[in-house]
Amino acid sequence: MRIIEKVSEMQQQADAWRREGKRIALVPTMGYLHRGHLTLMQKVRNHADIAVMSVFVNPIQFGPGEDFERYPRDMERDVRLAKEVGVDVAFSPSATDMYPEGYQTHIEVTEVTRPLCGKSRPGHFQGVTTVVGKLFHIVKPHTAIFGEKDFQQLVAIRRMVRDLNMDIEILGHPIVREEDGLAMSSRNVYLNSEQRNNALRLSQSLREAQTLVRQGERNSAAILAQVRNILEAGKDMRIDYAEMRHPETLQEAQQIEGPTLLALAVFVGATRLIDNCILNASA
């Protein structure tokens, strides 16, 4: 597997592939790969001739006091794992190459980034859409794939692609979970054994919500009350948000009238975890 570190080299290689008529797929990551990432990489092999993984811990999507400096990094391990699932190129640029001195241009998607993580982490999604937009221009993919655990991110990127007429197919992939239900995340490594056990309350609360809907409950407030009860019963846990939203517009949903996003963000100790599911009244 080839490793490319320079933006200009990646652009030249992408141009060459396109001249040869090859279809390029991109899997954007911040590295420290887990099985969820690898599942995305395996999936894009069915959609392209060339699979590119980007590894870049993007400084502009982290706010003050967040975990940019301690975010887990292990490039050697990432390359080994990606190679095993058939990735062709790892693109790992430096921050100074991505954001040269004097950099002042950003991409901002407005409405769908206001609630949920956008409310809790001001500026986060501007950093996400900016870096993804830059990666699209550098890697020049025909398709790109994102996990649905970061559901709001996926919605924002799809909105950006539509609004800016980007000729890129955006694929989403269902959340990949551990056997006990915990959504896979690079940040799970921050959890000690007790916190890891408490973190299971996120997926447990989602399952309880799904059960309530199957039993006929349609009122969002009633469902969220049960979700909060499960989460708040955990030791050293603090709810950032637990909300019902329309899965495309992310507008608040008072009733379950069709597919409805139940989105969670919860601090387990100092670690902020997110999870979600789609509730459907017809299911």
PDB file of C-alpha atoms in Angstrom, residues 63-231:
ATOM      1  CA  GLY A  63     -12.803  23.404  20.029  1.00  0.00           C
ATOM      2  CA  PRO A  64     -10.893  24.878  22.974  1.00  0.00           C
ATOM      3  CA  GLY A  65     -10.406  22.310  25.705  1.00  0.00           C
ATOM      4  CA  GLU A  66     -11.270  19.353  23.466  1.00  0.00           C
ATOM      5  CA  ASP A  67      -9.007  16.371  22.905  1.00  0.00           C
ATOM      6  CA  PHE A  68      -7.001  17.365  19.811  1.00  0.00           C
ATOM      7  CA  GLU A  69      -3.611  16.886  21.460  1.00  0.00           C
ATOM      8  CA  ARG A  70      -4.439  13.545  23.081  1.00  0.00           C
ATOM      9  CA  TYR A  71      -6.578  12.132  20.264  1.00  0.00           C
ATOM     10  CA  PRO A  72      -5.160   8.610  19.716  1.00  0.00           C
ATOM     11  CA  ARG A  73      -2.719   8.268  16.825  1.00  0.00           C
ATOM     12  CA  ASP A  74      -0.876   5.226  15.449  1.00  0.00           C
ATOM     13  CA  MET A  75      -0.088   5.562  11.757  1.00  0.00           C
ATOM     14  CA  GLU A  76       1.921   2.349  11.527  1.00  0.00           C
ATOM     15  CA  ARG A  77      -1.007   0.342  12.895  1.00  0.00           C
ATOM     16  CA  ASP A  78      -3.478   2.180  10.651  1.00  0.00           C
ATOM     17  CA  VAL A  79      -1.477   1.367   7.541  1.00  0.00           C
ATOM     18  CA  ARG A  80      -1.201  -2.303   8.482  1.00  0.00           C
ATOM     19  CA  LEU A  81      -4.939  -2.654   9.127  1.00  0.00           C
ATOM     20  CA  ALA A  82      -5.950  -0.748   5.999  1.00  0.00           C
ATOM     21  CA  LYS A  83      -3.630  -2.818   3.848  1.00  0.00           C
ATOM     22  CA  GLU A  84      -5.270  -5.997   5.128  1.00  0.00           C
ATOM     23  CA  VAL A  85      -8.687  -4.869   3.813  1.00  0.00           C
ATOM     24  CA  GLY A  86      -7.407  -3.800   0.413  1.00  0.00           C
ATOM     25  CA  VAL A  87      -6.867  -0.050   0.682  1.00  0.00           C
ATOM     26  CA  ASP A  88      -4.577   1.147  -2.109  1.00  0.00           C
ATOM     27  CA  VAL A  89      -3.375   4.500  -0.763  1.00  0.00           C
ATOM     28  CA  ALA A  90      -3.150   6.162   2.633  1.00  0.00           C
ATOM     29  CA  PHE A  91      -3.185   9.935   2.268  1.00  0.00           C
ATOM     30  CA  SER A  92      -1.709  11.482   5.412  1.00  0.00           C
ATOM     31  CA  PRO A  93      -1.001  15.199   4.930  1.00  0.00           C
ATOM     32  CA  SER A  94       0.482  17.593   7.452  1.00  0.00           C
ATOM     33  CA  ALA A  95      -1.597  20.357   8.997  1.00  0.00           C
ATOM     34  CA  THR A  96       0.680  22.975   7.429  1.00  0.00           C
ATOM     35  CA  ASP A  97       0.115  21.491   3.968  1.00  0.00           C
ATOM     36  CA  MET A  98      -3.656  21.405   4.468  1.00  0.00           C
ATOM     37  CA  TYR A  99      -3.809  24.845   6.088  1.00  0.00           C
ATOM     38  CA  PRO A 100      -0.872  26.939   4.863  1.00  0.00           C
ATOM     39  CA  GLU A 101       0.092  30.181   6.565  1.00  0.00           C
ATOM     40  CA  GLY A 102      -2.596  32.790   6.128  1.00  0.00           C
ATOM     41  CA  TYR A 103      -5.352  30.250   5.443  1.00  0.00           C
ATOM     42  CA  GLN A 104      -8.747  32.009   5.703  1.00  0.00           C
ATOM     43  CA  THR A 105     -11.306  30.097   3.618  1.00  0.00           C
ATOM     44  CA  HIS A 106     -13.988  27.855   5.070  1.00  0.00           C
ATOM     45  CA  ILE A 107     -17.096  25.938   4.004  1.00  0.00           C
ATOM     46  CA  GLU A 108     -20.130  26.330   6.233  1.00  0.00           C
ATOM     47  CA  VAL A 109     -23.401  24.409   6.043  1.00  0.00           C
ATOM     48  CA  THR A 110     -25.873  26.352   8.143  1.00  0.00           C
ATOM     49  CA  GLU A 111     -29.270  24.998   9.176  1.00  0.00           C
ATOM     50  CA  VAL A 112     -28.583  21.275   9.636  1.00  0.00           C
ATOM     51  CA  THR A 113     -25.496  22.023  11.737  1.00  0.00           C
ATOM     52  CA  ARG A 114     -27.260  24.265  14.272  1.00  0.00           C
ATOM     53  CA  PRO A 115     -28.755  21.654  16.670  1.00  0.00           C
ATOM     54  CA  LEU A 116     -27.257  18.628  18.410  1.00  0.00           C
ATOM     55  CA  CYS A 117     -23.441  18.562  18.146  1.00  0.00           C
ATOM     56  CA  GLY A 118     -23.487  21.905  16.357  1.00  0.00           C
ATOM     57  CA  LYS A 119     -25.041  23.543  19.406  1.00  0.00           C
ATOM     58  CA  SER A 120     -22.690  21.801  21.819  1.00  0.00           C
ATOM     59  CA  ARG A 121     -19.528  22.265  19.751  1.00  0.00           C
ATOM     60  CA  PRO A 122     -19.581  25.693  18.042  1.00  0.00           C
ATOM     61  CA  GLY A 123     -17.430  25.731  14.909  1.00  0.00           C
ATOM     62  CA  HIS A 124     -17.072  21.956  14.810  1.00  0.00           C
ATOM     63  CA  PHE A 125     -19.040  21.377  11.633  1.00  0.00           C
ATOM     64  CA  GLN A 126     -17.431  24.276   9.812  1.00  0.00           C
ATOM     65  CA  GLY A 127     -14.156  22.477  10.462  1.00  0.00           C
ATOM     66  CA  VAL A 128     -15.619  19.170   9.272  1.00  0.00           C
ATOM     67  CA  THR A 129     -17.140  20.455   6.038  1.00  0.00           C
ATOM     68  CA  THR A 130     -14.047  22.509   5.280  1.00  0.00           C
ATOM     69  CA  VAL A 131     -11.661  19.582   5.607  1.00  0.00           C
ATOM     70  CA  VAL A 132     -13.965  17.191   3.752  1.00  0.00           C
ATOM     71  CA  GLY A 133     -14.389  19.728   0.968  1.00  0.00           C
ATOM     72  CA  LYS A 134     -10.618  20.041   0.725  1.00  0.00           C
ATOM     73  CA  LEU A 135     -10.176  16.267   0.695  1.00  0.00           C
ATOM     74  CA  PHE A 136     -12.693  16.022  -2.139  1.00  0.00           C
ATOM     75  CA  HIS A 137     -10.668  18.540  -4.174  1.00  0.00           C
ATOM     76  CA  ILE A 138      -7.385  16.798  -3.396  1.00  0.00           C
ATOM     77  CA  VAL A 139      -8.321  13.117  -3.755  1.00  0.00           C
ATOM     78  CA  LYS A 140     -10.959  13.793  -6.464  1.00  0.00           C
ATOM     79  CA  PRO A 141     -13.101  10.776  -5.568  1.00  0.00           C
ATOM     80  CA  HIS A 142     -16.129   9.568  -7.486  1.00  0.00           C
ATOM     81  CA  THR A 143     -17.588   8.260  -4.227  1.00  0.00           C
ATOM     82  CA  ALA A 144     -16.967   8.719  -0.499  1.00  0.00           C
ATOM     83  CA  ILE A 145     -18.323   6.828   2.483  1.00  0.00           C
ATOM     84  CA  PHE A 146     -19.158   7.920   6.026  1.00  0.00           C
ATOM     85  CA  GLY A 147     -20.444   6.042   9.059  1.00  0.00           C
ATOM     86  CA  GLU A 148     -23.929   6.761  10.339  1.00  0.00           C
ATOM     87  CA  LYS A 149     -22.720   6.996  13.943  1.00  0.00           C
ATOM     88  CA  ASP A 150     -21.791  10.585  13.075  1.00  0.00           C
ATOM     89  CA  PHE A 151     -25.277  11.048  11.630  1.00  0.00           C
ATOM     90  CA  GLN A 152     -25.312  14.848  11.703  1.00  0.00           C
ATOM     91  CA  GLN A 153     -21.952  14.906   9.947  1.00  0.00           C
ATOM     92  CA  LEU A 154     -23.344  12.685   7.186  1.00  0.00           C
ATOM     93  CA  VAL A 155     -26.387  14.960   6.788  1.00  0.00           C
ATOM     94  CA  ALA A 156     -24.158  18.045   6.595  1.00  0.00           C
ATOM     95  CA  ILE A 157     -21.828  16.519   4.011  1.00  0.00           C
ATOM     96  CA  ARG A 158     -24.729  15.405   1.829  1.00  0.00           C
ATOM     97  CA  ARG A 159     -26.136  18.938   2.062  1.00  0.00           C
ATOM     98  CA  MET A 160     -22.758  20.426   1.109  1.00  0.00           C
ATOM     99  CA  VAL A 161     -22.421  18.109  -1.890  1.00  0.00           C
ATOM    100  CA  ARG A 162     -25.910  18.982  -3.136  1.00  0.00           C
ATOM    101  CA  ASP A 163     -25.595  22.709  -2.520  1.00  0.00           C
ATOM    102  CA  LEU A 164     -22.164  23.038  -4.152  1.00  0.00           C
ATOM    103  CA  ASN A 165     -22.952  20.709  -7.093  1.00  0.00           C
ATOM    104  CA  MET A 166     -20.134  18.347  -6.224  1.00  0.00           C
ATOM    105  CA  ASP A 167     -20.188  15.340  -8.546  1.00  0.00           C
ATOM    106  CA  ILE A 168     -19.552  12.831  -5.763  1.00  0.00           C
ATOM    107  CA  GLU A 169     -21.677   9.925  -4.580  1.00  0.00           C
ATOM    108  CA  ILE A 170     -21.991   9.974  -0.786  1.00  0.00           C
ATOM    109  CA  LEU A 171     -22.568   6.600   0.863  1.00  0.00           C
ATOM    110  CA  GLY A 172     -23.648   6.044   4.450  1.00  0.00           C
ATOM    111  CA  HIS A 173     -22.965   2.879   6.417  1.00  0.00           C
ATOM    112  CA  PRO A 174     -24.864   1.613   9.482  1.00  0.00           C
ATOM    113  CA  ILE A 175     -23.249   1.908  12.890  1.00  0.00           C
ATOM    114  CA  VAL A 176     -20.770  -0.870  13.630  1.00  0.00           C
ATOM    115  CA  ARG A 177     -21.035  -2.062  17.217  1.00  0.00           C
ATOM    116  CA  GLU A 178     -19.117  -4.194  19.665  1.00  0.00           C
ATOM    117  CA  GLU A 179     -20.747  -7.495  20.584  1.00  0.00           C
ATOM    118  CA  ASP A 180     -22.244  -5.899  23.707  1.00  0.00           C
ATOM    119  CA  GLY A 181     -23.797  -3.058  21.696  1.00  0.00           C
ATOM    120  CA  LEU A 182     -21.349  -0.202  22.266  1.00  0.00           C
ATOM    121  CA  ALA A 183     -20.908   1.852  19.106  1.00  0.00           C
ATOM    122  CA  MET A 184     -17.329   1.628  17.887  1.00  0.00           C
ATOM    123  CA  SER A 185     -15.330   4.829  18.336  1.00  0.00           C
ATOM    124  CA  SER A 186     -11.668   5.743  18.526  1.00  0.00           C
ATOM    125  CA  ARG A 187     -12.516   7.558  21.769  1.00  0.00           C
ATOM    126  CA  ASN A 188     -13.596   4.316  23.461  1.00  0.00           C
ATOM    127  CA  VAL A 189      -9.949   3.814  24.411  1.00  0.00           C
ATOM    128  CA  TYR A 190     -10.349   6.657  26.926  1.00  0.00           C
ATOM    129  CA  LEU A 191     -12.809   4.608  29.015  1.00  0.00           C
ATOM    130  CA  ASN A 192     -11.754   2.605  32.056  1.00  0.00           C
ATOM    131  CA  SER A 193     -13.549  -0.679  32.774  1.00  0.00           C
ATOM    132  CA  GLU A 194     -16.308   0.886  34.893  1.00  0.00           C
ATOM    133  CA  GLN A 195     -16.906   3.664  32.383  1.00  0.00           C
ATOM    134  CA  ARG A 196     -16.911   1.149  29.551  1.00  0.00           C
ATOM    135  CA  ASN A 197     -19.694  -0.744  31.303  1.00  0.00           C
ATOM    136  CA  ASN A 198     -21.688   2.436  31.955  1.00  0.00           C
ATOM    137  CA  ALA A 199     -21.295   3.455  28.312  1.00  0.00           C
ATOM    138  CA  LEU A 200     -23.508   0.518  27.365  1.00  0.00           C
ATOM    139  CA  ARG A 201     -26.433   2.577  28.622  1.00  0.00           C
ATOM    140  CA  LEU A 202     -26.393   4.517  25.366  1.00  0.00           C
ATOM    141  CA  SER A 203     -27.254   1.506  23.229  1.00  0.00           C
ATOM    142  CA  GLN A 204     -29.570   0.163  25.950  1.00  0.00           C
ATOM    143  CA  SER A 205     -31.569   3.389  25.905  1.00  0.00           C
ATOM    144  CA  LEU A 206     -31.856   3.235  22.106  1.00  0.00           C
ATOM    145  CA  ARG A 207     -33.200  -0.312  22.311  1.00  0.00           C
ATOM    146  CA  GLU A 208     -35.726   0.768  24.935  1.00  0.00           C
ATOM    147  CA  ALA A 209     -36.912   3.561  22.630  1.00  0.00           C
ATOM    148  CA  GLN A 210     -37.324   1.079  19.788  1.00  0.00           C
ATOM    149  CA  THR A 211     -39.330  -1.205  22.075  1.00  0.00           C
ATOM    150  CA  LEU A 212     -41.631   1.647  23.097  1.00  0.00           C
ATOM    151  CA  VAL A 213     -42.292   2.546  19.476  1.00  0.00           C
ATOM    152  CA  ARG A 214     -43.070  -1.082  18.624  1.00  0.00           C
ATOM    153  CA  GLN A 215     -45.525  -1.084  21.522  1.00  0.00           C
ATOM    154  CA  GLY A 216     -47.321   1.908  20.039  1.00  0.00           C
ATOM    155  CA  GLU A 217     -45.764   4.930  21.776  1.00  0.00           C
ATOM    156  CA  ARG A 218     -45.531   7.904  19.415  1.00  0.00           C
ATOM    157  CA  ASN A 219     -44.928  10.833  21.747  1.00  0.00           C
ATOM    158  CA  SER A 220     -41.304  11.972  21.621  1.00  0.00           C
ATOM    159  CA  ALA A 221     -41.319  13.440  25.133  1.00  0.00           C
ATOM    160  CA  ALA A 222     -42.534  10.164  26.645  1.00  0.00           C
ATOM    161  CA  ILE A 223     -39.868   8.173  24.820  1.00  0.00           C
ATOM    162  CA  LEU A 224     -37.128  10.629  25.730  1.00  0.00           C
ATOM    163  CA  ALA A 225     -38.137  10.479  29.390  1.00  0.00           C
ATOM    164  CA  GLN A 226     -37.425   6.743  29.411  1.00  0.00           C
ATOM    165  CA  VAL A 227     -34.170   7.232  27.503  1.00  0.00           C
ATOM    166  CA  ARG A 228     -33.017   9.822  30.034  1.00  0.00           C
ATOM    167  CA  ASN A 229     -33.941   7.590  32.955  1.00  0.00           C
ATOM    168  CA  ILE A 230     -31.642   4.863  31.650  1.00  0.00           C
ATOM    169  CA  LEU A 231     -28.774   7.250  30.952  1.00  0.00           C
TER     170      LEU A 231
END
